[in-house]
Coordinates of C-alpha atoms in Angstrom, one line a residue:
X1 CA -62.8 107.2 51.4
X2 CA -63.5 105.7 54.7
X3 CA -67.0 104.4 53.1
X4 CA -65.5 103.0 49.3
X5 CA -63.3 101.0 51.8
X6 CA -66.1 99.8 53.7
X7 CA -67.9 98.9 50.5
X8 CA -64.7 97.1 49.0
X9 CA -64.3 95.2 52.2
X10 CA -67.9 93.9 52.2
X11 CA -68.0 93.3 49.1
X12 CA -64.8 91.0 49.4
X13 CA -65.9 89.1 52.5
X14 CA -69.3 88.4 50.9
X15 CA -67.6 87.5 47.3
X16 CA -65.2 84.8 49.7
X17 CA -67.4 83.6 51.6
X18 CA -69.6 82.4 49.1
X19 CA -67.6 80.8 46.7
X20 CA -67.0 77.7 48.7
X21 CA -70.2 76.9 48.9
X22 CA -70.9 78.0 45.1
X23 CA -67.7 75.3 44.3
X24 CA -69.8 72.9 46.3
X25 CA -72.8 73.4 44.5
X26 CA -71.1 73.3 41.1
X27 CA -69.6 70.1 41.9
X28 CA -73.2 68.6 42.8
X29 CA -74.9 70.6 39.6
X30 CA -72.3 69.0 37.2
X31 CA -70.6 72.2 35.7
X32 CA -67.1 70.4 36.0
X33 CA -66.4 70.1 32.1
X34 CA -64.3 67.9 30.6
X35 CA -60.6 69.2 29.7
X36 CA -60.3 70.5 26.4
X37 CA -57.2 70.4 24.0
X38 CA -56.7 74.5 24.5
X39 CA -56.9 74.1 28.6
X40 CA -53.9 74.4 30.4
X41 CA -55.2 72.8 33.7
X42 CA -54.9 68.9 34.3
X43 CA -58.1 68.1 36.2
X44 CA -61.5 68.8 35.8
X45 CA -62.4 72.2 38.1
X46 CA -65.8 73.4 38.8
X47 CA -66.7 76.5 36.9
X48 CA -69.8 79.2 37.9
X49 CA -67.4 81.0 40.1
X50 CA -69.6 84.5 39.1
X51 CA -72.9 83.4 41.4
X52 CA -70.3 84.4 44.1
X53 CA -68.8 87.2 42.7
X54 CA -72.6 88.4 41.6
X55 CA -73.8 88.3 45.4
X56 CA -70.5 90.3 46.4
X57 CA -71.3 93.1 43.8
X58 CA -75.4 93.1 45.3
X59 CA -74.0 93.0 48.9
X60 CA -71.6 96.5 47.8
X61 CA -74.3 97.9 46.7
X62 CA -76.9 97.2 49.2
X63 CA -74.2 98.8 51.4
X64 CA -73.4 101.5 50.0
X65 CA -77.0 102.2 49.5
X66 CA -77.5 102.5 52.9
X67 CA -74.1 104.4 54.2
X68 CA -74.0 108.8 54.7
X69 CA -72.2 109.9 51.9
X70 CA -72.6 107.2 48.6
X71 CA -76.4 106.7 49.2
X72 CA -76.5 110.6 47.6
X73 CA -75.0 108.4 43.9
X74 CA -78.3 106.3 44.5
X75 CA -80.4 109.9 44.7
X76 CA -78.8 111.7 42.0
X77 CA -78.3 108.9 39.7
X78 CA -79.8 106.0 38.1
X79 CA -76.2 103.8 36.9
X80 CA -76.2 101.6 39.9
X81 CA -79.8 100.2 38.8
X82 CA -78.8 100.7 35.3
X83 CA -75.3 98.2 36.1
X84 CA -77.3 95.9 38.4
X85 CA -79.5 95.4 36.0
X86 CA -77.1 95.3 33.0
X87 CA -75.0 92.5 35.6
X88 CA -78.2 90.3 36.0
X89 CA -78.5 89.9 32.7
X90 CA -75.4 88.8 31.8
X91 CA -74.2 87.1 34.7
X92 CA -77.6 84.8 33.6
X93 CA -76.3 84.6 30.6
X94 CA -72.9 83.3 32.0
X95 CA -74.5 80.1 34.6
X96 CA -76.4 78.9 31.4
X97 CA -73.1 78.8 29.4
X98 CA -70.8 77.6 32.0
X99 CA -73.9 74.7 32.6
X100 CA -74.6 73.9 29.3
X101 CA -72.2 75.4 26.6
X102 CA -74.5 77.6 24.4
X103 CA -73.7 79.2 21.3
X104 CA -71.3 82.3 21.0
X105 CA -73.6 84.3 18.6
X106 CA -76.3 83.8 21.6
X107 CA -74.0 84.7 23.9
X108 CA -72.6 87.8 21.8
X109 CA -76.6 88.8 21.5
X110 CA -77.2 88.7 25.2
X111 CA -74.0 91.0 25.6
X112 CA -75.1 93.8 23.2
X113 CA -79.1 92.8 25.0
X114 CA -77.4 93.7 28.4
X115 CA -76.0 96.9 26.8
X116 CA -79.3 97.9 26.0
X117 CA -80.8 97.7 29.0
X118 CA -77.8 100.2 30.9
X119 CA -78.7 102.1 27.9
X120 CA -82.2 102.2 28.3
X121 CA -81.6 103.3 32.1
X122 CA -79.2 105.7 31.4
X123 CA -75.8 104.3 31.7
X124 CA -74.7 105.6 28.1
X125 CA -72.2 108.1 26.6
X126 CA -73.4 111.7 25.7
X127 CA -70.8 113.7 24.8
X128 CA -66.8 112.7 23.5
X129 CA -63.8 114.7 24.5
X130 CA -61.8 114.9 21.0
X131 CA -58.6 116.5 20.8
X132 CA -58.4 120.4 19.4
X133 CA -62.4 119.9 19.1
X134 CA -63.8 120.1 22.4
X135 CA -66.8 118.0 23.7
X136 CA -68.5 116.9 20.8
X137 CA -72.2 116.0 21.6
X138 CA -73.6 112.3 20.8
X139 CA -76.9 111.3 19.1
X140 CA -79.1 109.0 20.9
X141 CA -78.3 106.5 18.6
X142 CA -74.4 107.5 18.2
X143 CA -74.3 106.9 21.9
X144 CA -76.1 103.8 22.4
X145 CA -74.2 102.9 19.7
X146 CA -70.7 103.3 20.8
X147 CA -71.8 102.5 24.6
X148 CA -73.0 98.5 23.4
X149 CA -69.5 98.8 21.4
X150 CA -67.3 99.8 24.6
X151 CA -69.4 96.6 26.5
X152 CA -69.0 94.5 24.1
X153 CA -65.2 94.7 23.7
X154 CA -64.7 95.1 27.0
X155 CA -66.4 91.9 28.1
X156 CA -65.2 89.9 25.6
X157 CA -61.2 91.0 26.1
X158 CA -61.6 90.1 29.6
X159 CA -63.5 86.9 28.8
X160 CA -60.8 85.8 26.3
X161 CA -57.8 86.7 29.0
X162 CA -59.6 84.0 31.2
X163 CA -57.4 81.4 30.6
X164 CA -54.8 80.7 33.4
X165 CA -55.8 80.4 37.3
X166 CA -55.9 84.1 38.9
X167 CA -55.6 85.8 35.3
X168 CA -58.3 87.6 34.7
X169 CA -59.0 88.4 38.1
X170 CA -55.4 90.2 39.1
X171 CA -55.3 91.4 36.0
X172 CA -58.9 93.5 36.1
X173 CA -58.2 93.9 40.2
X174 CA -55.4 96.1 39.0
X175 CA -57.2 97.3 36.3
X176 CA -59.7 98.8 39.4
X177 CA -57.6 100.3 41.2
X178 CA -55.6 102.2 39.0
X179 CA -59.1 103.4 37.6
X180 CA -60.2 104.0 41.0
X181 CA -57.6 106.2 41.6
X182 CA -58.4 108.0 38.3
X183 CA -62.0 108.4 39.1
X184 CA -61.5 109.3 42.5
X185 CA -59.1 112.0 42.1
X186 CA -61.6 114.0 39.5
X187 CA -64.7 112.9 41.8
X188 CA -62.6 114.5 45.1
X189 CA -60.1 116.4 43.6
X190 CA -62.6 118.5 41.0
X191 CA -65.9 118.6 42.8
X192 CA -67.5 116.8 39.9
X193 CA -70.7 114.8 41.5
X194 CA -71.1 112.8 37.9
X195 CA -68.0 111.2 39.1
X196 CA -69.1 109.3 42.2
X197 CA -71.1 106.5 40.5
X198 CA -67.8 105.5 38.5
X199 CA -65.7 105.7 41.5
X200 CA -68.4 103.6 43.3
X201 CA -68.6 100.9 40.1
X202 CA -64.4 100.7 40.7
X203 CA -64.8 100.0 44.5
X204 CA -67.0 97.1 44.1
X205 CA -65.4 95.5 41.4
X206 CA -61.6 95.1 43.6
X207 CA -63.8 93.5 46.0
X208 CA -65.3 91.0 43.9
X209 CA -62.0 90.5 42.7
X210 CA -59.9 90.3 45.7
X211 CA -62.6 88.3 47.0
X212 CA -62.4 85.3 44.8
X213 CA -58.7 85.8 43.9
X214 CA -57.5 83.4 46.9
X215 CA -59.9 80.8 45.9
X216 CA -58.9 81.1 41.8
X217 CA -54.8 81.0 42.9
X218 CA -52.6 78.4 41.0
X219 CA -53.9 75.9 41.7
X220 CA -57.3 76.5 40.9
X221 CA -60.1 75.4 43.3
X222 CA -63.2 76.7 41.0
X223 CA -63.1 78.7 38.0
X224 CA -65.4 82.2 37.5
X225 CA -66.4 80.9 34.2
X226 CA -68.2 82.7 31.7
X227 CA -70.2 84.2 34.3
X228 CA -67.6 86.2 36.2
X229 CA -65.7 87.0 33.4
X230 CA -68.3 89.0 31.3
X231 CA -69.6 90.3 34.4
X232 CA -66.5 91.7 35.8
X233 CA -65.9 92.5 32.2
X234 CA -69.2 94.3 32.3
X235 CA -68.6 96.4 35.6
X236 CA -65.4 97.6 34.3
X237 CA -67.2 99.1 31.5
X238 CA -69.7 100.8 33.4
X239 CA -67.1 102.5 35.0
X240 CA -65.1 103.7 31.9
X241 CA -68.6 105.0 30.4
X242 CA -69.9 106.7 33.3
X243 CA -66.7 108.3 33.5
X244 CA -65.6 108.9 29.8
X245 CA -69.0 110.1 28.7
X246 CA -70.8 112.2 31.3
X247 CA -68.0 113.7 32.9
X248 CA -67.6 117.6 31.2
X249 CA -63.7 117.9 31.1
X250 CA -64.7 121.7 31.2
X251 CA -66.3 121.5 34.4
X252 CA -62.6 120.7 35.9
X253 CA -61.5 124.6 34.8
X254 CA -57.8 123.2 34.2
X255 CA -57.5 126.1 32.6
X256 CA -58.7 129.0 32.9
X257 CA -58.8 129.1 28.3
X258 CA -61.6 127.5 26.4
X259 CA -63.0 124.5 26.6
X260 CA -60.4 122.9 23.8
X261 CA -57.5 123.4 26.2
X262 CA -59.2 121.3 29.1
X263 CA -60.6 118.7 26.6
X264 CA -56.4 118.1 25.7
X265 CA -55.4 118.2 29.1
X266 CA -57.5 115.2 30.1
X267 CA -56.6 114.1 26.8
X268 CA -53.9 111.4 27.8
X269 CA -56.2 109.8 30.0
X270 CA -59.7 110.0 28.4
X271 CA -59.2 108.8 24.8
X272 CA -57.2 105.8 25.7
X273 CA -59.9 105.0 28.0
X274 CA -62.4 105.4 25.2
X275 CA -61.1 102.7 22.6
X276 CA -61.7 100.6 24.6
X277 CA -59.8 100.9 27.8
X278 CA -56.1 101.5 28.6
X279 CA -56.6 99.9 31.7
X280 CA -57.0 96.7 30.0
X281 CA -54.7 97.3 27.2
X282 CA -53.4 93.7 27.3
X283 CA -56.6 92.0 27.0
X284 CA -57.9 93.8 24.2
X285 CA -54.8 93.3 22.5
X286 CA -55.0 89.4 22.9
X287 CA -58.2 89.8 21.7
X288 CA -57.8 91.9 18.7
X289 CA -54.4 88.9 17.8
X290 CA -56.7 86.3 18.4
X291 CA -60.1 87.2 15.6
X292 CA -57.3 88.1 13.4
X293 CA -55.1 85.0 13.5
X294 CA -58.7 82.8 13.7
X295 CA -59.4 85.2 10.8
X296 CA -56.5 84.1 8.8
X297 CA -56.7 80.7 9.3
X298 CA -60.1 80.6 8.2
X299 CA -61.7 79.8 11.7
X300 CA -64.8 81.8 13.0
X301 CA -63.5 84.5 15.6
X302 CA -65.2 82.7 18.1
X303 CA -63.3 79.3 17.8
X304 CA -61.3 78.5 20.6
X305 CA -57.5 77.8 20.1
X306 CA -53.7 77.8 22.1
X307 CA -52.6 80.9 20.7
X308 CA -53.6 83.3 23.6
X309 CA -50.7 85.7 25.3
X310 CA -50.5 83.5 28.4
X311 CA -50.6 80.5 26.1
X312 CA -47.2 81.7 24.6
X313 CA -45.4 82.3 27.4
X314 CA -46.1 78.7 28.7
X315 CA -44.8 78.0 25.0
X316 CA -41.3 80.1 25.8
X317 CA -41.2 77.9 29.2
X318 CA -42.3 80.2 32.1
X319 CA -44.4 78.1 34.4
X320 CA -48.3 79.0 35.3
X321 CA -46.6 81.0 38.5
X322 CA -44.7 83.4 36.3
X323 CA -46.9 83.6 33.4
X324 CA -49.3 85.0 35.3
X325 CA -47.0 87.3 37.4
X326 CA -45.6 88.6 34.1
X327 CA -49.2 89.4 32.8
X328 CA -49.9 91.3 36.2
X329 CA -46.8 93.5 35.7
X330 CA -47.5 94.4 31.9
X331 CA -51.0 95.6 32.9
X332 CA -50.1 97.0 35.8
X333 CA -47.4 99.1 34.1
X334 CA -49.8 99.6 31.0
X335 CA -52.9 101.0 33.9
X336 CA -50.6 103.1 36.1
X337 CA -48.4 104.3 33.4
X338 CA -51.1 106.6 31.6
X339 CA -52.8 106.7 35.4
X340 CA -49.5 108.9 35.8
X341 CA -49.5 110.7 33.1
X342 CA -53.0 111.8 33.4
X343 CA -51.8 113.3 36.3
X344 CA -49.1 115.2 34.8
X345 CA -48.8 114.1 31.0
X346 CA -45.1 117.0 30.9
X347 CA -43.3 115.6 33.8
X348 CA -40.1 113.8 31.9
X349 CA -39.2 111.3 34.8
X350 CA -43.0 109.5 33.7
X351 CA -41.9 108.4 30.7
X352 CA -38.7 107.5 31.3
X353 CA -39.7 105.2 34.1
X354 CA -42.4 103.6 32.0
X355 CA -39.4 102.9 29.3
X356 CA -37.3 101.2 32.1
X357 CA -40.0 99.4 33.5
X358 CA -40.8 98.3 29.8
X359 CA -37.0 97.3 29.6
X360 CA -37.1 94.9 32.7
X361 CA -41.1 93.5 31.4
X362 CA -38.9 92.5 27.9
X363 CA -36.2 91.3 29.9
X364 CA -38.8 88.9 32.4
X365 CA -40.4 88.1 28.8
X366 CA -37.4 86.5 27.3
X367 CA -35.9 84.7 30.8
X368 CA -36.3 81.3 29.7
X369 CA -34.2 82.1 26.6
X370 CA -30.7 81.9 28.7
X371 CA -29.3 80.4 31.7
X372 CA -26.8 82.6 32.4
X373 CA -23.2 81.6 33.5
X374 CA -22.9 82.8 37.5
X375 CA -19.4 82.7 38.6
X376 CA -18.6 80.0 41.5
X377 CA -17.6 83.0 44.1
X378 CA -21.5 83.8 43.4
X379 CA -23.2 81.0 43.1
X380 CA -24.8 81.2 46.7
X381 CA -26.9 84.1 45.8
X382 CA -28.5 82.5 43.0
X383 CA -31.0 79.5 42.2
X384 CA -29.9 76.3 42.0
X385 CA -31.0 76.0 38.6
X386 CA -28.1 78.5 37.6
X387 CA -25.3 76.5 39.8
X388 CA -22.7 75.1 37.3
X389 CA -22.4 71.8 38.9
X390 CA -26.5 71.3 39.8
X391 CA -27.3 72.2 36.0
X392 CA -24.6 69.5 35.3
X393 CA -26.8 67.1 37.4
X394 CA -30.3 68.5 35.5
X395 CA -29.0 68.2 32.1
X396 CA -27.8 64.7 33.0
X397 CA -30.8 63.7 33.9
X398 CA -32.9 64.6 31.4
X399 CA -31.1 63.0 29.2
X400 CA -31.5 59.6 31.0
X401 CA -35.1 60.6 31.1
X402 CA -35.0 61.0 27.0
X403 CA -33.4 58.0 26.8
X404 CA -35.7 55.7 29.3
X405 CA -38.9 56.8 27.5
X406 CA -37.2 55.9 24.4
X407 CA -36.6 52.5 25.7
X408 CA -40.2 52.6 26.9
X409 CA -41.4 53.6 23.8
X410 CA -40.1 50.8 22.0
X411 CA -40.8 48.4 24.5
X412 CA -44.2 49.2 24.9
X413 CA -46.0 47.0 21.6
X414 CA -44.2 43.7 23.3
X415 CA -45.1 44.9 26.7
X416 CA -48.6 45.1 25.7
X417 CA -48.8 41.5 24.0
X418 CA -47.7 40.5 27.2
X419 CA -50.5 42.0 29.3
X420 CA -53.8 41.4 27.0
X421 CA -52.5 37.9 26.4
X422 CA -52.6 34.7 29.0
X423 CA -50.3 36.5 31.2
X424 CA -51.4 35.8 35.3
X425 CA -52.1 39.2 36.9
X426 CA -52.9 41.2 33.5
X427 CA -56.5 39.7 32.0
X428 CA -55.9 36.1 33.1
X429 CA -56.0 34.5 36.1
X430 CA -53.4 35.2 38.8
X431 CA -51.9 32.6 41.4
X432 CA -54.9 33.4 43.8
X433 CA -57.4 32.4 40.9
X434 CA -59.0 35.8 40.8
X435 CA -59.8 38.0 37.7
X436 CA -57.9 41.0 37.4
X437 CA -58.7 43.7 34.9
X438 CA -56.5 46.7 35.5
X439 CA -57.2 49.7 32.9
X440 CA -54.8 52.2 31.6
X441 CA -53.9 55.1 33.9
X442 CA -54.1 58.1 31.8
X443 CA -52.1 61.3 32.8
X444 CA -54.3 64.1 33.9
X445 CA -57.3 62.5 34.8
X446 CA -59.0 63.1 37.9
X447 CA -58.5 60.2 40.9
X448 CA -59.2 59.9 44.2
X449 CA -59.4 62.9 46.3
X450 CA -58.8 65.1 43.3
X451 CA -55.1 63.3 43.0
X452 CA -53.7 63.1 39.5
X453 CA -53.0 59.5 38.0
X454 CA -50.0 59.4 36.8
X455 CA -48.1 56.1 35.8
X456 CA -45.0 56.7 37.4
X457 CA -46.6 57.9 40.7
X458 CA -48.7 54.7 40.5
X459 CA -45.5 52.5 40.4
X460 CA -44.1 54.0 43.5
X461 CA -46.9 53.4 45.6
X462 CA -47.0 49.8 44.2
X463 CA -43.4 49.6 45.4
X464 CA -44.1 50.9 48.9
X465 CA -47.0 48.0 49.2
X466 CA -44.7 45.8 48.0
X467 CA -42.0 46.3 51.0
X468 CA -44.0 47.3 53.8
X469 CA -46.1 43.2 52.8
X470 CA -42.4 42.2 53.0

């Protein structure tokens, strides 16, 4: 254990370290695109966050490749040259698309190309643990296959989840650990060698995580881009097939009956992990919603739109904050939840607790749909949002705000005559003879110092300049 932390730690500090100086360069290298309608973000942020996270992963490696106990995965199997080679790939793949935008089939074909080469090397799925059945044994093809399937699903639900600062990284960091617990406790617990790599593949991927996590925090200094989310995306399926599809659930001797009764023990754990991943439940499910409402509407599945999960609940009116935090907690229970009951699939308490915690996720879901009534003995203990008198005041306001851009509104076509005609100070010439041309400030677009323009801001500096000249 003492080593996995090691690795996770290095992996971290190298994965931190490095992205300031990757933001840097994406800033100089121009990969700073333009907002686009479905972004939730108002200013421009570098992307190619994954060079950083890419290093990280090589500097866990190179570690562990060198410590006591994990440089025996190295010895007694080929995954980690299969995944570092499988990574290069597609986190080459990534830069070029977070640089210049190519095409989504192209992309799609490099995914299933990286596939191939884990295959090639090894990395692949040879046997299936299928309820009542046993291990049933896998083709070549039926495994390469189903092994470029798993990648492919898995990197693109994590890439579509990308869509709100700290996301996809918190939500595949947890996704880590609860699988690193998983594949520990059969590595350590059962003896079971074929393990190691898996539990080695979860390791580094919390690092690289937890390692660009406080740079990717609302707000958002750099983005991982296309090429940390397949890769992470990527890593995370490694795991799951090194795991799912070399491990013999006989060789665990849960019972001391036939094969069939250890292959549905390890049931409750293995298939979800299979189709694709219960670990990251939530993203595949956004991603399933999201080909079939593109589907429906006649879009390619690849077209970007506003209809994601986290889109939605920015729709309901959680801000970015909670979105996020409400996304954490639904994968979170989703990954730890069958984590549990893996563990012990007949203990009652498990289920109920993942019903109650499922009670208080639909609960957090809906929040924005009330403001509840708190009594003035209690009104101390709660937000001020939820004080009768302050929500008074709020409502109040807003309405004098609704009513002074309606005023604005219908001034604005006289107000505009008045600027572009002979007007001093707006086009013409002002009483110290100069020509002034002042353009329009347009809200969320990038000023000085990374500052937001925004009109009414604008005005209130104007007024300061205008008192302290006074």
């Amino acid at each position: 254990m003492r080593e996995y932390l090691l690795t996770l730690c290095i992996t971290a500090a190298v994965t931190y370290l490095l992205t300031g100086p990757v933001r840097k360069f994406a800033i100089v290298a121009g990969a700073m695109p333009e907002i686009r309608a479905r972004d939730v973000h108002r200013e421009p942020t570098p992307r190619l966050g994954g060079i950083a996270m890419f290093f990280g992963l090589c500097a866990g490696l190179l570690v562990a490749d060198h410590l006591t106990n994990l440089s025996e995965v190295f010895e007694n199997s080929n995954e980690p040259r299969a995944l570092l080679s499988g990574a290069a790939l597609i986190w080459l793949i990534g830069v070029l698309d977070d640089k210049f935008e190519i095409d989504a089939l192209i992309k799609l074909g490099g995914q299933m190309i990286a596939a191939g080469v884990m295959v090639m090397q090894g990395l692949t799925i040879l046997w299936l643990p299928v309820p009542g059945v046993g291990s049933v044994s896998l083709t070549q093809w039926q495994g390469t296959l189903l092994t470029v399937a798993l990648v492919v699903i898995t990197i693109n639900a994590v890439n579509f989840v990308d869509g709100l600062d700290g996301l996809a990284a918190g939500m595949v960091c947890i996704a880590a650990a609860a699988f690193f617990m998983y594949a520990y406790r059969i590595w350590y617990g059962y003896g079971l060698e074929s393990a190691a790599p898996a539990t080695l593949f979860s390791a580094i991927l919390m690092g690289m995580c937890l390692g660009f996590l406080p740079h990717n925090m609302h707000p958002a200094r750099i983005f991982m881009g296309d090429s940390g989310s397949m890769l992470i995306g990527l890593v995370l399926a490694a795991g799951a097939i090194s795991i799912t599809g070399q491990v013999d659930p006989d060789a665990m001797n849960l019972f001391a009956g036939s094969e069939k009764a250890a292959v549905h023990q390890t049931v409750p754990v293995y298939i979800p992990l299979l189709l694709p991943l219960t670990i990251i439940a939530v993203p595949a499910a956004d991603l399933v919603l999201a080909i079939v409402r593109r589907t429906w509407r006649g879009q390619s599945p690849f077209a970007a739109d506003r209809g994601h999960l986290h889109h939605r609940l920015l729709e309901i009116g959680h801000s970015h904050s909670r979105a996020v935090l409400i996304m954490y907690f639904w994968s979170a229970l989703i990954a730890f939840g069958a984590l549990a009951y893996s563990v012990n699939s007949g203990a009652m308490w498990i289920v109920l607790g993942i019903m109650a915690l499922s009670a208080v996720g639909l609960v957090l879901l809906l929040l924005p749909r009330f403001t509840p009534r708190t009594p003035r003995w209690a009104e101390a203990f709660v937000p001020p949002r939820y004080r009768r008198r302050i929500a008074a005041e709020a409502e109040e306001a807003a309405e004098a705000t609704d009513a002074a851009e309606a005023a604005g509104a219908q001034a604005a076509p006289s107000a505009a005559y008045a600027t572009n005609g002979e007007g001093a100070g707006a086009g013409g010439e002002g009483p110290t003879g100069d020509t002034e041309r002042r353009s329009p400030v347009v809200a969320g677009v990038s000023g000085v110092n990374g500052a937001t323009a925004v009109g009414a801001r604008a005005r209130l500096l104007e007024g300061r300049e205008a008192r302290s000249s006074r």
